Coordinates of C-alpha atoms and ligand atoms in Angstrom, one line a residue:
X1 CA -0.2 -0.1 0.0
X2 CA 1.2 3.3 -0.8
X3 CA 2.6 5.4 2.5
X4 CA 0.6 8.3 3.1
X5 CA 1.4 12.0 4.0
X6 CA -0.4 15.1 4.8
X7 CA 1.4 18.1 3.8
X8 CA 0.5 21.7 4.7
X9 CA 1.5 24.4 2.4
X10 CA 2.4 27.9 3.8
X11 CA 3.2 29.4 0.3
X12 CA 3.3 33.1 2.0
X13 CA 4.0 36.1 0.2
X14 CA 6.4 37.8 -2.9
X15 CA 8.2 34.9 -4.8
X16 CA 6.8 32.1 -2.1
X17 CA 3.7 31.0 -4.3
X18 CA 5.7 30.5 -7.4
X19 CA 8.2 28.7 -5.9
X20 CA 6.1 26.5 -4.1
X21 CA 4.0 25.6 -7.2
X22 CA 7.2 24.2 -8.6
X23 CA 8.2 22.1 -5.4
X24 CA 4.6 20.8 -5.2
X25 CA 4.8 19.7 -8.8
X26 CA 8.2 18.0 -8.1
X27 CA 6.7 15.9 -5.3
X28 CA 3.8 14.7 -7.4
X29 CA 6.7 13.2 -9.5
X30 CA 8.2 11.6 -6.2
X31 CA 4.8 10.5 -5.5
X32 CA 4.6 8.6 -8.6
X33 CA 8.2 7.1 -8.6
X34 CA 8.3 6.0 -4.9
X35 CA 4.5 5.2 -4.4
X36 CA 3.7 7.9 -2.1
X37 CA 0.3 9.4 -1.6
X38 CA 1.1 12.9 -0.7
X39 CA -2.5 14.8 0.1
X40 CA -1.6 18.9 -0.2
X41 CA -3.5 21.1 2.1
X42 CA -2.7 25.1 1.6
X43 CA -2.6 27.7 4.6
X44 CA -2.2 31.3 4.4
X45 CA 0.6 33.2 6.6
X46 CA 2.3 36.3 6.9
X47 CA 1.4 39.1 4.6
X48 CA -0.8 36.9 2.6
X49 CA -2.8 35.9 6.1
X50 CA -2.8 39.7 7.2
X51 CA -4.6 40.4 4.2
X52 CA -7.3 37.7 4.3
X53 CA -7.7 38.0 8.2
X54 CA -5.9 40.3 9.8
X55 CA -3.5 38.3 11.7
X56 CA -0.2 36.8 10.2
X57 CA -0.6 33.4 11.5
X58 CA -4.4 32.5 12.1
X59 CA -5.6 29.9 14.5
X60 CA -6.6 27.7 11.6
X61 CA -3.3 27.9 10.0
X62 CA -1.3 26.9 12.7
X63 CA -4.0 24.1 13.4
X64 CA -3.8 22.6 9.9
X65 CA 0.2 22.6 10.4
X66 CA -0.3 20.7 13.9
X67 CA -2.8 18.1 12.0
X68 CA -0.1 17.2 9.5
X69 CA 2.9 15.1 8.8
X70 CA 5.1 17.9 7.5
X71 CA 4.9 21.6 6.5
X72 CA 6.7 23.0 3.5
X73 CA 6.9 26.8 3.7
X74 CA 8.0 29.4 1.1
X75 CA 8.8 32.7 2.7
X76 CA 7.0 35.6 3.9
X77 CA 6.9 39.6 4.0
X78 CA 7.0 42.5 1.5
X79 CA 6.8 46.0 1.3
X80 CA 3.1 46.2 1.1
X81 CA 3.4 45.3 5.1
X82 CA 6.3 47.1 6.1
X83 CA 4.8 50.1 7.6
X84 CA 2.8 47.7 10.4
X85 CA 3.8 47.5 14.1
X86 CA 6.6 44.5 14.8
X87 CA 3.9 42.3 16.4
X88 CA 1.3 42.6 13.3
X89 CA 3.9 42.4 10.6
X90 CA 4.5 39.1 8.0
X91 CA 7.7 38.0 10.4
X92 CA 5.4 37.8 13.4
X93 CA 4.0 34.7 11.9
X94 CA 7.2 33.3 11.5
X95 CA 7.8 33.5 15.0
X96 CA 4.4 32.5 16.0
X97 CA 4.7 29.1 14.0
X98 CA 8.2 28.3 15.6
X99 CA 6.8 28.8 19.1
X100 CA 3.4 27.3 18.2
X101 CA 5.0 23.9 16.8
X102 CA 8.0 24.4 19.3
X103 CA 10.3 24.0 16.8
X104 CA 13.4 23.6 18.7
X105 CA 16.3 22.5 16.4
X106 CA 17.0 24.3 13.1
X107 CA 19.2 22.0 10.4
X108 CA 21.0 23.9 7.6
X109 CA 23.1 22.0 5.5
X110 CA 26.1 23.9 3.3
X111 CA 26.7 21.9 0.7
X112 CA 28.8 22.7 -2.3
X113 CA 27.1 22.1 -5.8
X114 CA 30.1 21.3 -8.0
X115 CA 28.4 22.9 -10.8
X116 CA 28.1 26.3 -8.4
X117 CA 31.8 26.3 -7.2
X118 CA 32.8 29.5 -8.6
X119 CA 29.9 31.5 -6.9
X120 CA 31.8 30.9 -3.8
X121 CA 34.2 33.5 -2.5
X122 CA 36.6 31.2 -1.3
X123 CA 39.2 29.1 -3.2
X124 CA 38.1 26.0 -5.6
X125 CA 40.4 23.7 -3.7
X126 CA 39.1 24.7 -0.1
X127 CA 35.2 24.6 -0.6
X128 CA 35.1 21.9 -3.1
X129 CA 33.1 18.9 -1.7
X130 CA 32.0 20.7 1.3
X131 CA 28.7 19.0 2.8
X132 CA 28.2 20.2 6.4
X133 CA 24.7 20.3 8.1
X134 CA 24.9 22.7 11.1
X135 CA 22.2 21.7 13.8
X136 CA 21.4 24.8 15.8
X137 CA 19.3 25.0 19.1
X138 CA 16.5 27.5 18.4
X139 CA 14.4 28.1 21.2
X140 CA 17.0 28.4 24.2
X141 CA 20.2 29.7 25.1
X142 CA 20.9 33.6 25.3
X143 CA 18.1 34.7 23.0
X144 CA 15.3 33.7 25.4
X145 CA 17.2 33.4 29.0
X146 CA 16.1 35.2 31.8
X147 CA 17.0 37.8 33.5
X148 CA 17.0 39.8 30.4
X149 CA 16.7 43.6 30.3
X150 CA 18.3 47.1 30.6
X151 CA 18.4 47.9 34.4
X152 CA 19.6 51.0 36.1
X153 CA 21.9 50.3 38.9
X154 CA 21.8 52.6 42.2
X155 CA 24.3 55.0 40.8
X156 CA 21.9 55.1 38.0
X157 CA 24.0 53.8 35.4
X158 CA 22.4 51.4 32.9
X159 CA 23.5 47.9 32.4
X160 CA 22.3 45.3 29.4
X161 CA 21.6 42.2 30.3
X162 CA 21.1 38.8 28.5
X163 CA 21.3 35.4 30.2
X164 CA 22.6 32.3 28.7
X165 CA 21.1 29.6 30.2
X166 CA 20.6 25.7 29.0
X167 CA 19.2 23.1 31.0
X168 CA 19.9 19.2 30.5
X169 CA 16.7 18.4 29.0
X170 CA 17.1 21.5 26.4
X171 CA 20.5 20.0 25.9
X172 CA 19.6 16.5 25.8
X173 CA 17.0 16.6 22.9
X174 CA 19.1 18.9 20.6
X175 CA 21.9 16.4 20.9
X176 CA 19.8 13.7 19.7
X177 CA 18.7 15.3 16.9
X178 CA 22.0 16.0 16.0
X179 CA 23.2 12.7 16.6
X180 CA 20.5 11.0 14.4
X181 CA 21.0 13.9 11.6
X182 CA 24.9 12.8 11.3
X183 CA 23.9 9.0 11.5
X184 CA 21.8 10.0 8.5
X185 CA 25.2 11.5 6.8
X186 CA 28.9 10.9 7.5
X187 CA 28.6 10.0 10.8
X188 CA 30.8 12.4 12.2
X189 CA 29.6 15.4 14.8
X190 CA 31.4 18.2 16.1
X191 CA 30.0 19.7 19.1
X192 CA 30.7 23.6 19.2
X193 CA 30.9 25.8 22.7
X194 CA 32.5 27.9 24.8
X195 CA 33.4 25.6 27.8
X196 CA 36.9 27.1 28.3
X197 CA 34.9 30.3 29.5
X198 CA 31.3 29.6 30.1
X199 CA 29.8 27.5 32.9
X200 CA 26.8 26.6 30.6
X201 CA 28.9 25.6 27.7
X202 CA 30.5 23.2 30.5
X203 CA 26.9 21.4 31.0
X204 CA 26.9 21.5 27.3
X205 CA 30.0 19.5 26.8
X206 CA 29.3 17.0 29.7
X207 CA 25.7 16.1 28.3
X208 CA 26.5 15.7 24.6
X209 CA 29.6 13.7 25.8
X210 CA 27.4 11.5 28.1
X211 CA 24.8 11.1 25.3
X212 CA 27.4 10.0 22.5
X213 CA 27.6 6.8 24.2
X214 CA 24.6 6.0 23.2
X215 CA 25.5 6.7 19.2
X216 CA 28.8 4.6 19.4
X217 CA 28.7 4.7 15.5
X218 CA 29.2 8.6 15.4
X219 CA 32.4 10.1 15.4
X220 CA 32.3 12.9 18.0
X221 CA 34.7 15.9 18.7
X222 CA 34.4 19.2 20.5
X223 CA 35.4 22.5 19.0
X224 CA 35.6 25.9 20.9
X225 CA 33.2 28.6 19.2
X226 CA 36.5 30.8 17.9
X227 CA 38.2 28.0 16.5
X228 CA 35.4 26.5 14.7
X229 CA 34.8 29.8 12.9
X230 CA 38.3 29.9 11.9
X231 CA 38.2 26.1 10.9
X232 CA 35.1 26.7 9.0
X233 CA 36.6 29.2 6.7
X234 CA 40.3 27.3 6.6
X235 CA 39.5 23.8 6.3
X236 CA 35.6 23.5 5.9
X237 CA 36.0 20.0 4.6
X238 CA 37.1 18.4 8.1
X239 CA 33.3 19.1 9.1
X240 CA 30.4 16.6 8.4
X241 CA 27.7 17.8 11.2
X242 CA 27.9 20.4 13.4
X243 CA 25.8 21.0 16.4
X244 CA 25.8 24.0 18.7
X245 CA 23.7 26.5 21.0
X246 CA 21.4 29.4 19.7
X247 CA 23.8 32.0 19.4
X248 CA 26.8 30.4 18.0
X249 CA 24.6 28.3 15.6
X250 CA 23.3 31.7 14.4
X251 CA 26.7 32.9 13.4
X252 CA 28.1 29.9 12.3
X253 CA 25.1 28.7 10.0
X254 CA 25.4 31.8 8.2
X255 CA 29.4 31.4 7.8
X256 CA 29.2 28.0 6.8
X257 CA 26.0 28.9 4.1
X258 CA 28.3 31.4 2.6
X259 CA 30.8 29.1 1.7
X260 CA 28.2 28.0 -1.1
X261 CA 27.8 31.8 -2.3
X262 CA 24.4 31.0 -3.3
X263 CA 21.5 32.1 -1.6
X264 CA 18.7 30.8 -3.8
X265 CA 20.3 27.5 -3.3
X266 CA 19.8 26.9 0.3
X267 CA 17.1 24.7 2.4
X268 CA 16.4 24.4 5.7
X269 CA 14.3 22.2 8.3
X270 CA 13.3 23.2 11.6
X271 CA 12.0 20.5 14.0
X272 CA 9.6 20.1 16.8
X273 CA 9.3 18.1 19.7
X274 CA 6.3 16.1 18.7
X275 CA 8.6 15.4 15.3
X276 CA 6.7 17.8 13.2
X277 CA 8.9 19.6 11.0
X278 CA 8.6 23.2 8.9
X279 CA 10.8 22.7 5.8
X280 CA 12.0 26.5 4.2
X281 CA 14.2 28.0 1.9
X282 CA 16.8 30.3 3.7
X283 CA 16.0 33.1 1.6
X284 CA 13.0 35.6 2.1
X285 CA 10.4 36.7 -0.2
X286 CA 12.3 38.6 -3.0
X287 CA 9.6 41.4 -3.3
X288 CA 11.9 42.8 -5.8
X289 CA 11.2 40.0 -8.5
X290 CA 7.9 38.7 -7.2
X291 CA 5.4 37.9 -10.2
X292 CA 8.2 38.4 -12.5
X293 CA 8.9 34.2 -13.0
X294 CA 12.6 35.5 -12.2
X295 CA 12.6 33.3 -8.8
X296 CA 15.2 30.2 -8.5
X297 CA 12.8 27.8 -7.3
X298 CA 15.6 24.9 -6.3
X299 CA 16.1 25.9 -2.7
X300 CA 12.5 25.3 -2.2
X301 CA 12.7 21.9 -4.1
X302 CA 15.6 21.7 -2.1
X303 CA 13.7 21.8 1.2
X304 CA 11.0 19.5 -0.4
X305 CA 14.1 17.2 -0.3
X306 CA 15.0 17.6 3.5
X307 CA 11.6 17.2 4.3
X308 CA 11.6 13.7 2.8
X309 CA 15.0 13.2 4.6
X310 CA 14.4 14.6 8.0
X311 CA 10.9 14.9 8.4
X312 CA 9.1 11.9 6.5
X313 CA 12.4 9.5 6.4
X314 CA 12.4 8.8 2.6
X315 CA 16.0 9.3 2.0
X316 CA 15.8 7.5 -1.5
X317 CA 13.3 9.9 -2.5
X318 CA 15.3 12.9 -1.0
X319 CA 18.3 11.4 -3.1
X320 CA 16.0 11.5 -6.1
X321 CA 15.5 15.3 -5.8
X322 CA 19.1 16.1 -5.4
X323 CA 20.3 14.3 -8.1
X324 CA 17.6 15.8 -10.4
X325 CA 18.7 19.2 -9.1
X326 CA 22.5 18.6 -10.1
X327 CA 21.4 17.1 -13.4
X328 CA 19.6 20.3 -14.6
X329 CA 22.6 22.6 -13.0
X330 CA 24.8 20.0 -15.2
X331 CA 22.8 20.5 -18.3
X332 CA 23.9 24.2 -17.9
X333 CA 20.4 25.5 -17.0
X334 CA 20.4 28.5 -14.4
X335 CA 17.9 31.0 -13.0
X336 CA 19.2 34.7 -13.1
X337 CA 20.8 34.8 -9.6
X338 CA 23.2 31.8 -10.3
X339 CA 23.7 32.8 -14.1
X340 CA 27.4 32.8 -15.6
X341 CA 28.6 33.0 -19.0
X342 CA 27.9 30.1 -21.3
X343 CA 25.0 28.6 -19.3
X344 CA 21.0 28.9 -20.3
X345 CA 18.9 31.5 -18.7
X346 CA 15.7 30.1 -17.6
X347 CA 12.9 31.6 -15.4
X348 CA 11.3 30.1 -12.4
X349 CA 8.5 28.0 -14.1
X350 CA 10.7 27.0 -17.1
X351 CA 13.5 25.9 -14.3
X352 CA 10.7 23.7 -12.6
X353 CA 9.5 22.2 -15.8
X354 CA 13.3 21.1 -17.0
X355 CA 14.0 19.4 -13.5
X356 CA 10.7 17.6 -13.5
X357 CA 11.6 16.3 -17.4
X358 CA 14.8 15.1 -15.8
X359 CA 13.5 13.5 -12.8
X360 CA 10.6 11.7 -15.1
X361 CA 13.5 10.4 -17.3
X362 CA 15.5 9.1 -14.4
X363 CA 15.0 5.0 -14.1
X364 CA 14.0 3.7 -10.6
Ligands
LIG401 P1 15.7 37.9 0.3 O1 16.2 37.0 0.5 O2 14.0 38.0 0.3 O3 16.4 38.8 -0.8 C1 17.3 38.9 -0.8 C2 18.2 39.3 -2.6 O4 18.4 37.9 -2.9 C3 17.2 39.8 -3.5 O5 17.7 40.9 -4.3 C4 16.2 38.9 -3.9 O6 15.5 39.2 -5.4 C5 17.5 37.4 -4.0 N1 16.7 36.2 -4.0 C6 16.1 35.8 -2.8 N2 15.7 34.8 -3.2 C7 16.0 34.5 -4.6 C8 15.3 33.3 -5.3 N3 14.9 32.0 -4.7 N4 15.8 33.5 -6.5 C9 16.4 34.6 -7.2 N5 16.6 35.6 -6.3 C10 16.4 35.1 -4.8 O7 15.9 38.9 1.8 P2 15.3 40.5 1.7 O8 15.5 40.9 0.7 O9 16.6 41.1 3.0 O10 13.9 40.3 2.6 C11 12.8 40.8 1.7 C12 11.4 39.9 2.6 O11 11.7 38.8 2.9 C13 11.4 41.0 3.8 O12 10.1 41.2 4.2 C14 12.1 40.1 4.8 O13 11.3 40.3 6.1 C15 11.7 38.6 4.4 N6 12.2 37.3 5.0 C16 11.5 36.7 5.1 C17 12.3 35.5 5.7 C18 11.6 34.0 5.3 O14 10.0 34.2 4.9 N7 12.1 32.9 6.3 C19 13.9 35.3 5.2 C20 14.5 36.4 5.0 C21 13.6 37.6 4.8

């Protein structure tokens, strides 16, 4: 019997609907090839939801996400809603989604696509073959720790305070996600902390070391964050999977992503405690090119591949999509953002059609 999945689609704003259409068409091909029965249900978020209901994340949209096996999100935001106060803007919908689904683990791959290697600002020999996954804790650490605020001391001088705090259970759950993810890749995990200075990092390191006993097949190492930042640009090929806290992960995942040099190609995943995940491109809604059929749909398509790999445990289907993307690039096809001389320029829809044709030609 066909495996059945209910997928909630959140196309959002700007280029969101254009790139989402391509990803859905790709998933339909995957469904046929792998005997997977996808049921798609669509809900408004961001500016689209504000226009419809006055709220960036209507309760019905959140409920629909909860009642699904995975959520595929495109992007939200645009000039039209920029004048609204922060808690009513499209971005508030994204924060509401993260909180509402308790998305505590953010997975950001940085994989060099050989055909796009010259988009990287680093030397070819440094980045060739780079394939890193950064697992970042998303709902704890210094961004949420208390006390926080700006306080006046007795002398009247103001002090700004944030608190970096992690409990054992918060560390354990992100560690399990990271060890499991490492297992699906090269089985090497590097935990990044600042245990030479921070007590919170000492607890982090001891918990990760303890939990490693449950994953004897995964090779664990530890790095201080300053050294990790250096190593990422000096010799990035040494990394397979990296796990780190919220603040360090925010910085290192952006640095790792830029090893690849092309924002239109980067997917991401955020996983929740219930096992439900939200899969989305790293880029935003690109309002400057919305509706012009110029968007690169490949980060959205690769987000659908991440959904299959990390959300639905369908690694063969994920490989199939990723190989199809490599093939269209190998065939010299490019959207404007990754265009280089000698290549053929396509719009969003035509890139989607070319990918689908390539996928349909692959023999199972
Ligand atoms: P952006 O990522 O939308 O765009 C930055 C630049 O990259 C633009 O020139 C854009 O045309 C280009 N670009 C982005 N994605 C592309 C693609 N798939 N194909 C071709 N070109 C692409 O970032 P921004 O301009 O800073 O933000 C625009 C809006 O997106 C804002 O409202 C912002 O709040 C929102 N945003 C949303 C998310 C999200 O939904 N997760 C993330 C970042 C920004």
